[in-house]
Short mmCIF file of C-alpha atoms and ligand atoms in Angstrom, two decimals:
data_model
loop_
_atom_site.label_atom_id
_atom_site.label_comp_id
_atom_site.label_asym_id
_atom_site.label_seq_id
_atom_site.Cartn_x
_atom_site.Cartn_y
_atom_site.Cartn_z
CA MET A 1 11.79 -42.57 -20.26
CA ILE A 2 13.20 -42.45 -23.81
CA GLY A 3 13.87 -38.87 -24.82
CA ARG A 4 12.59 -37.44 -21.53
CA ASP A 5 14.50 -34.83 -19.54
CA LEU A 6 15.61 -35.80 -16.03
CA LEU A 7 15.52 -32.51 -14.15
CA GLY A 8 14.56 -33.59 -10.66
CA ILE A 9 13.26 -36.38 -8.46
CA GLU A 10 10.19 -34.24 -7.78
CA ASP A 11 9.06 -35.01 -11.36
CA LEU A 12 9.40 -38.81 -10.99
CA ASP A 13 6.89 -41.21 -9.55
CA ARG A 14 7.68 -44.31 -7.53
CA ALA A 15 7.51 -46.57 -10.59
CA ASP A 16 10.04 -44.37 -12.47
CA ILE A 17 12.47 -44.52 -9.54
CA GLU A 18 12.09 -48.28 -9.17
CA ARG A 19 12.66 -48.80 -12.91
CA ILE A 20 15.88 -46.78 -12.77
CA LEU A 21 17.15 -48.65 -9.68
CA GLU A 22 16.33 -52.06 -11.20
CA THR A 23 18.12 -51.10 -14.43
CA ALA A 24 21.14 -49.87 -12.43
CA GLU A 25 21.36 -53.22 -10.63
CA ARG A 26 21.55 -54.93 -14.02
CA MET A 27 24.23 -52.47 -15.16
CA GLN A 28 26.41 -53.31 -12.13
CA GLU A 29 27.24 -56.69 -13.64
CA ILE A 30 28.91 -54.98 -16.62
CA GLY A 31 31.29 -53.20 -14.24
CA GLU A 32 32.38 -56.56 -12.81
CA ARG A 33 33.43 -58.01 -16.19
CA GLU A 34 37.03 -58.20 -17.35
CA VAL A 35 36.05 -56.08 -20.37
CA LYS A 36 33.73 -53.44 -18.92
CA LYS A 37 32.05 -52.46 -22.17
CA VAL A 38 28.87 -53.32 -24.05
CA PRO A 39 27.65 -51.96 -27.41
CA THR A 40 24.26 -50.74 -26.09
CA LEU A 41 24.77 -47.04 -26.93
CA ARG A 42 27.13 -47.46 -29.89
CA GLY A 43 26.60 -44.54 -32.27
CA ARG A 44 25.07 -42.34 -29.56
CA THR A 45 26.69 -39.09 -28.42
CA ILE A 46 26.55 -37.77 -24.86
CA VAL A 47 27.64 -34.21 -23.99
CA ASN A 48 28.88 -33.37 -20.48
CA LEU A 49 28.06 -29.67 -20.13
CA PHE A 50 29.46 -28.69 -16.72
CA PHE A 51 29.61 -25.00 -15.78
CA GLU A 52 30.63 -25.83 -12.19
CA PRO A 53 33.43 -28.07 -10.87
CA SER A 54 32.77 -31.77 -10.35
CA THR A 55 34.81 -34.90 -9.78
CA ARG A 56 32.31 -37.69 -9.11
CA THR A 57 29.35 -36.72 -11.27
CA LYS A 58 31.31 -35.71 -14.35
CA ALA A 59 33.73 -38.66 -14.26
CA SER A 60 30.99 -41.20 -13.59
CA PHE A 61 28.79 -39.91 -16.43
CA GLU A 62 31.82 -40.15 -18.73
CA ILE A 63 32.68 -43.67 -17.57
CA ALA A 64 29.01 -44.69 -17.75
CA GLY A 65 28.72 -43.46 -21.34
CA LYS A 66 31.94 -45.18 -22.36
CA ARG A 67 30.96 -48.49 -20.75
CA LEU A 68 27.86 -48.38 -22.96
CA SER A 69 30.02 -47.50 -26.04
CA ALA A 70 28.61 -43.99 -26.44
CA ASP A 71 30.85 -41.18 -27.65
CA VAL A 72 31.27 -38.78 -24.73
CA VAL A 73 32.15 -35.12 -25.28
CA ASN A 74 33.36 -33.15 -22.27
CA PHE A 75 32.65 -29.44 -22.56
CA THR A 76 35.08 -27.29 -20.56
CA ALA A 77 33.63 -23.88 -19.79
CA SER A 78 36.98 -22.15 -19.27
CA SER A 79 38.24 -22.99 -22.79
CA SER A 80 34.91 -22.46 -24.58
CA SER A 81 33.43 -19.46 -26.35
CA LEU A 82 31.75 -18.53 -23.05
CA SER A 83 35.01 -16.64 -22.49
CA LYS A 84 34.04 -14.62 -25.63
CA HIS A 85 30.71 -13.77 -23.95
CA GLU A 86 28.60 -16.35 -25.78
CA SER A 87 25.53 -16.96 -23.63
CA ILE A 88 24.78 -20.23 -21.88
CA LEU A 89 21.67 -20.80 -24.00
CA ASP A 90 23.55 -20.09 -27.24
CA THR A 91 26.30 -22.45 -26.09
CA ALA A 92 23.76 -25.18 -25.37
CA LYS A 93 21.90 -24.62 -28.66
CA THR A 94 25.20 -24.75 -30.56
CA LEU A 95 26.06 -28.13 -29.05
CA ASP A 96 22.47 -29.32 -29.65
CA ALA A 97 22.87 -28.53 -33.37
CA MET A 98 25.52 -31.31 -33.45
CA ASP A 99 22.73 -33.82 -32.63
CA PRO A 100 23.75 -35.30 -29.29
CA ASP A 101 21.51 -37.98 -27.79
CA ALA A 102 21.69 -36.54 -24.26
CA VAL A 103 23.12 -33.40 -22.66
CA ILE A 104 24.18 -33.49 -19.02
CA VAL A 105 24.11 -30.06 -17.35
CA ARG A 106 25.54 -28.78 -14.08
CA HIS A 107 25.27 -25.11 -13.13
CA ARG A 108 25.57 -23.14 -9.91
CA VAL A 109 22.21 -21.42 -10.54
CA ALA A 110 18.97 -23.29 -9.84
CA GLY A 111 16.80 -23.70 -12.93
CA VAL A 112 19.51 -23.48 -15.61
CA PRO A 113 19.10 -27.15 -16.72
CA LYS A 114 15.36 -26.53 -17.13
CA ARG A 115 15.98 -23.34 -19.15
CA ILE A 116 18.35 -25.31 -21.39
CA ALA A 117 15.94 -28.25 -21.65
CA ASP A 118 13.19 -25.91 -22.83
CA VAL A 119 15.18 -24.95 -25.95
CA LEU A 120 17.02 -28.19 -26.75
CA GLU A 121 15.92 -31.12 -28.92
CA ALA A 122 18.16 -33.50 -26.96
CA PRO A 123 17.03 -34.73 -23.55
CA VAL A 124 18.71 -32.91 -20.66
CA ILE A 125 19.92 -34.61 -17.48
CA ASN A 126 20.39 -32.34 -14.47
CA ALA A 127 23.78 -33.01 -12.85
CA GLY A 128 23.14 -30.50 -10.06
CA ASP A 129 21.69 -26.97 -10.22
CA GLY A 130 22.28 -24.54 -7.37
CA ALA A 131 20.33 -25.54 -4.28
CA HIS A 132 17.53 -27.06 -6.40
CA GLU A 133 18.12 -30.74 -7.27
CA HIS A 134 20.80 -33.34 -7.95
CA PRO A 135 18.64 -36.24 -9.13
CA THR A 136 21.30 -38.78 -10.09
CA GLN A 137 23.02 -38.31 -6.70
CA ALA A 138 19.77 -39.13 -4.91
CA LEU A 139 19.15 -42.13 -7.18
CA LEU A 140 22.61 -43.56 -6.45
CA ASP A 141 22.00 -42.93 -2.75
CA MET A 142 18.70 -44.84 -2.95
CA LEU A 143 20.45 -47.68 -4.81
CA THR A 144 23.14 -47.84 -2.11
CA VAL A 145 20.61 -47.92 0.73
CA TYR A 146 18.49 -50.53 -1.06
CA GLN A 147 21.51 -52.78 -1.51
CA GLU A 148 22.67 -52.30 2.08
CA LYS A 149 19.30 -52.75 3.76
CA GLY A 150 17.31 -54.83 1.26
CA ARG A 151 14.48 -52.28 1.33
CA ILE A 152 13.74 -48.56 1.63
CA ASP A 153 10.08 -48.71 2.66
CA GLY A 154 9.83 -48.23 6.42
CA LEU A 155 13.44 -47.11 7.00
CA THR A 156 14.33 -43.93 8.89
CA VAL A 157 16.76 -41.69 7.01
CA ALA A 158 18.39 -38.78 8.90
CA ILE A 159 19.99 -36.07 6.75
CA ILE A 160 22.39 -33.83 8.70
CA GLY A 161 23.81 -30.44 7.73
CA ASP A 162 23.02 -27.48 5.51
CA ILE A 163 19.62 -28.65 4.31
CA ALA A 164 18.59 -25.18 3.09
CA HIS A 165 21.40 -24.90 0.53
CA SER A 166 21.68 -28.55 -0.48
CA ARG A 167 20.41 -29.90 -3.79
CA VAL A 168 21.40 -33.37 -2.56
CA ALA A 169 19.12 -33.02 0.48
CA ARG A 170 16.18 -31.82 -1.60
CA SER A 171 16.45 -34.66 -4.13
CA ASN A 172 16.89 -37.24 -1.37
CA VAL A 173 13.90 -35.91 0.58
CA TYR A 174 11.72 -36.38 -2.51
CA GLY A 175 13.20 -39.76 -3.40
CA PHE A 176 13.27 -41.51 -0.05
CA SER A 177 9.80 -40.17 0.80
CA LYS A 178 8.38 -41.50 -2.49
CA LEU A 179 9.84 -44.92 -1.69
CA GLY A 180 8.20 -45.00 1.76
CA ALA A 181 11.03 -44.00 4.12
CA GLU A 182 10.63 -41.61 7.05
CA VAL A 183 12.97 -38.69 6.32
CA ARG A 184 14.33 -36.43 9.08
CA VAL A 185 16.57 -33.41 8.65
CA ALA A 186 18.82 -31.80 11.27
CA GLY A 187 21.18 -28.85 11.46
CA PRO A 188 21.63 -25.39 12.97
CA PRO A 189 18.41 -23.32 12.61
CA PRO A 190 19.68 -21.14 9.70
CA MET A 191 20.42 -24.33 7.75
CA ILE A 192 16.88 -25.72 8.01
CA PRO A 193 14.39 -24.27 5.48
CA ARG A 194 11.37 -22.67 7.20
CA ASP A 195 8.97 -24.55 4.92
CA VAL A 196 10.63 -27.94 5.39
CA ALA A 197 7.46 -29.44 6.89
CA THR A 198 5.70 -28.90 3.55
CA LEU A 199 8.10 -31.50 2.10
CA GLY A 200 6.72 -34.02 4.60
CA VAL A 201 9.87 -34.31 6.72
CA LYS A 202 10.50 -33.77 10.44
CA SER A 203 13.20 -31.26 11.38
CA TYR A 204 15.46 -31.29 14.43
CA HIS A 205 18.07 -28.98 15.93
CA SER A 206 19.36 -31.78 18.17
CA LEU A 207 21.58 -34.37 16.52
CA ARG A 208 20.78 -36.89 19.22
CA GLU A 209 17.02 -36.66 18.60
CA ALA A 210 17.43 -36.78 14.82
CA LEU A 211 19.58 -39.91 14.99
CA ASP A 212 17.43 -41.77 17.50
CA GLY A 213 16.39 -44.98 15.72
CA ALA A 214 17.86 -43.95 12.34
CA ASP A 215 18.79 -46.71 9.86
CA VAL A 216 20.64 -44.33 7.53
CA VAL A 217 22.66 -41.25 8.53
CA MET A 218 23.53 -38.96 5.64
CA ALA A 219 25.97 -36.14 6.39
CA LEU A 220 26.01 -33.26 3.91
CA ARG A 221 29.00 -31.23 2.86
CA ILE A 222 29.23 -27.86 4.56
CA GLN A 223 29.63 -25.52 1.61
CA LEU A 224 32.50 -23.51 3.07
CA GLU A 225 32.75 -21.55 -0.19
CA ARG A 226 29.13 -20.36 0.25
CA SER A 227 28.44 -20.36 4.02
CA THR A 228 30.86 -17.80 5.38
CA GLY A 229 29.77 -17.52 8.99
CA ALA A 230 26.22 -16.69 7.98
CA HIS A 231 24.78 -20.08 8.90
CA PHE A 232 26.90 -21.12 11.88
CA PRO A 233 29.32 -19.29 14.15
CA SER A 234 32.41 -21.36 13.33
CA VAL A 235 33.49 -24.58 11.67
CA ARG A 236 34.69 -25.82 15.05
CA GLU A 237 31.30 -25.23 16.65
CA TYR A 238 29.49 -26.90 13.73
CA SER A 239 31.79 -29.88 13.97
CA SER A 240 31.34 -30.30 17.73
CA THR A 241 27.52 -30.05 17.46
CA PHE A 242 26.66 -31.75 14.16
CA GLY A 243 29.91 -33.41 13.03
CA LEU A 244 29.61 -37.20 13.18
CA ASP A 245 32.04 -39.52 14.91
CA ARG A 246 31.63 -43.00 16.36
CA SER A 247 30.54 -41.67 19.69
CA LYS A 248 27.63 -39.62 18.24
CA LEU A 249 26.73 -42.41 15.82
CA ARG A 250 25.72 -44.49 18.86
CA TYR A 251 22.49 -42.44 18.97
CA ALA A 252 21.43 -44.20 15.73
CA LYS A 253 20.53 -47.88 15.32
CA ASP A 254 23.40 -50.34 15.89
CA ASP A 255 23.42 -51.30 12.21
CA ALA A 256 23.02 -47.76 10.83
CA ILE A 257 25.06 -46.88 7.75
CA VAL A 258 26.79 -43.54 7.18
CA MET A 259 26.60 -41.76 3.82
CA HIS A 260 28.05 -38.58 2.35
CA PRO A 261 27.71 -37.32 -1.25
CA GLY A 262 31.28 -35.98 -1.23
CA PRO A 263 33.53 -34.17 -1.31
CA VAL A 264 34.00 -34.61 2.46
CA ASN A 265 35.41 -31.86 4.66
CA ARG A 266 37.27 -34.25 6.93
CA GLY A 267 36.92 -33.39 10.59
CA VAL A 268 33.94 -31.11 9.87
CA GLU A 269 30.97 -33.26 8.79
CA LEU A 270 32.65 -36.60 9.55
CA SER A 271 35.63 -37.68 11.64
CA PRO A 272 38.34 -39.01 9.28
CA GLU A 273 38.18 -42.38 11.01
CA LEU A 274 34.43 -42.67 10.38
CA ALA A 275 34.72 -41.44 6.79
CA ASP A 276 37.18 -44.20 5.90
CA ARG A 277 35.63 -47.30 7.47
CA ARG A 278 32.36 -49.14 7.85
CA PRO A 279 29.65 -48.32 8.54
CA SER A 280 30.58 -45.55 6.07
CA VAL A 281 29.52 -46.53 2.53
CA ILE A 282 30.90 -43.43 0.79
CA LEU A 283 32.95 -45.29 -1.81
CA ASP A 284 30.06 -47.68 -2.46
CA GLN A 285 28.00 -44.58 -3.30
CA VAL A 286 30.70 -43.49 -5.76
CA ARG A 287 30.89 -46.99 -7.30
CA ASN A 288 27.11 -47.20 -7.61
CA GLY A 289 27.13 -43.80 -9.33
CA VAL A 290 28.59 -45.37 -12.48
CA ALA A 291 25.94 -48.12 -12.77
CA LEU A 292 23.17 -45.68 -11.88
CA ARG A 293 24.27 -43.23 -14.57
CA MET A 294 24.58 -46.08 -17.09
CA ALA A 295 20.95 -46.88 -16.31
CA VAL A 296 19.86 -43.26 -16.75
CA LEU A 297 21.72 -42.90 -20.06
CA TYR A 298 20.31 -46.19 -21.31
CA LEU A 299 16.73 -45.39 -20.31
CA ILE A 300 16.83 -41.87 -21.77
CA SER A 301 18.85 -42.35 -24.96
CA GLY A 302 18.91 -46.11 -25.48
CA ARG A 303 16.54 -46.76 -28.36
CA PRO A 304 16.31 -45.51 -31.92
CA GLY A 305 13.40 -43.42 -33.08
CA PRO A 306 11.98 -39.96 -32.37
CA THR A 307 12.45 -38.54 -28.90
CA ALA A 308 9.57 -37.63 -26.61
CA LYS A 309 10.43 -33.99 -27.28
CA GLU A 310 10.13 -34.47 -31.05
CA ASP A 311 6.78 -36.26 -30.58
CA ALA A 312 5.55 -33.31 -28.52
N1 CP B 1 28.44 -35.56 -5.15
C1 CP B 1 28.85 -34.73 -6.13
O1 CP B 1 28.05 -34.14 -6.85
O2 CP B 1 30.21 -34.65 -6.25
P1 CP B 1 30.96 -33.83 -7.40
O3 CP B 1 30.72 -32.36 -7.13
O4 CP B 1 32.42 -34.22 -7.24
O5 CP B 1 30.37 -34.23 -8.71
#
C-alpha cells in the first residue's frame, strides 16, 4: 500500500483490509507501553487537512503519527489563506509542495479527497467526505468487531439510522460485506437509499426485524445539523422508534455488542445508560482508532523510495 491513496473501502479487496487489521493489532502493543513511541516514521511528515470539524478522527491521526515519530502538521481552515479566497486545490497543492509523506483530508462535500488526490504527489487518506466514505472509521469498526467476536465472517451486522446520508454506513457496508458478514440496514423510509439492495444489504423499516439475530448493532448519529425534519417528523418520534435502549436491544442476540461512531446524541440514537456501559463498545472503537490509523500511516508512508504515484 506504500504511496497509495486510501479514498474508500470500495477500492480495497479483502486481502487489503485483512493486512490493515493485522497491522493495527500489532500497533496496539505500542499503545500499551510506558513510552508510547517508536521511531518507525521518524523524518516523515503527515498533514491533517480538515475542512470540517472533528474530534476523534483528527486527534487519533495526530496521536497515531506522533506515536510513530512522524512530524504532524494540523491545518486549521479558519486561520488559513482560505479566508483570503485561496481555493481548496491551491491550498492542497501549496501544502504538497512542502513534501509531506501523507495528507489526510476531511471535507463536507463528497469527492473532495479524490479531487485533491488527483493533483497531489503525496498519498491522500480520506478522513470523511460528505455522505460518500469514511474508510478509517469502518476499518476501526471492523477491528473492534473482530476483537470482540473473534471473527467477522458469518456475523450479522445491523446498522440503524440515517443510512442515506452516512459515510460511516457506506464504508461499513462495503467492509463488513467484503469480510463475509451479513449486513442489514434499518431506519425511517427517507433515511434508506432506494438503491440499497445494489450494495448487497437487506433493508428494514422495523427495528425489531432488523435486530432479530444480530451479533452487532451499530447506531448512527442523526445529523441534526443536516436533517431538519425532512427525514423524520421529530427527534422524539425517531428516538421512540429507532433509538436503542436495553429493552429494544433484547431483539438482538443475547451477546450482541452496541457500536456508534460518535459523536452520540444521547437519548436520540442511544439511551445514555446504554451508551455508557457494556455491551456498548464505543470507547473501544475510539481506542482502536489510534492503532488502526497508525497501521494506515505505516502501510502508506512507512518505507523510503518513490511512491506509487511517482512510479505511475
Ligand atoms: N467518528 C467520527 O468521524 O468522529 P469525528 O467527527 O469526531 O472525527
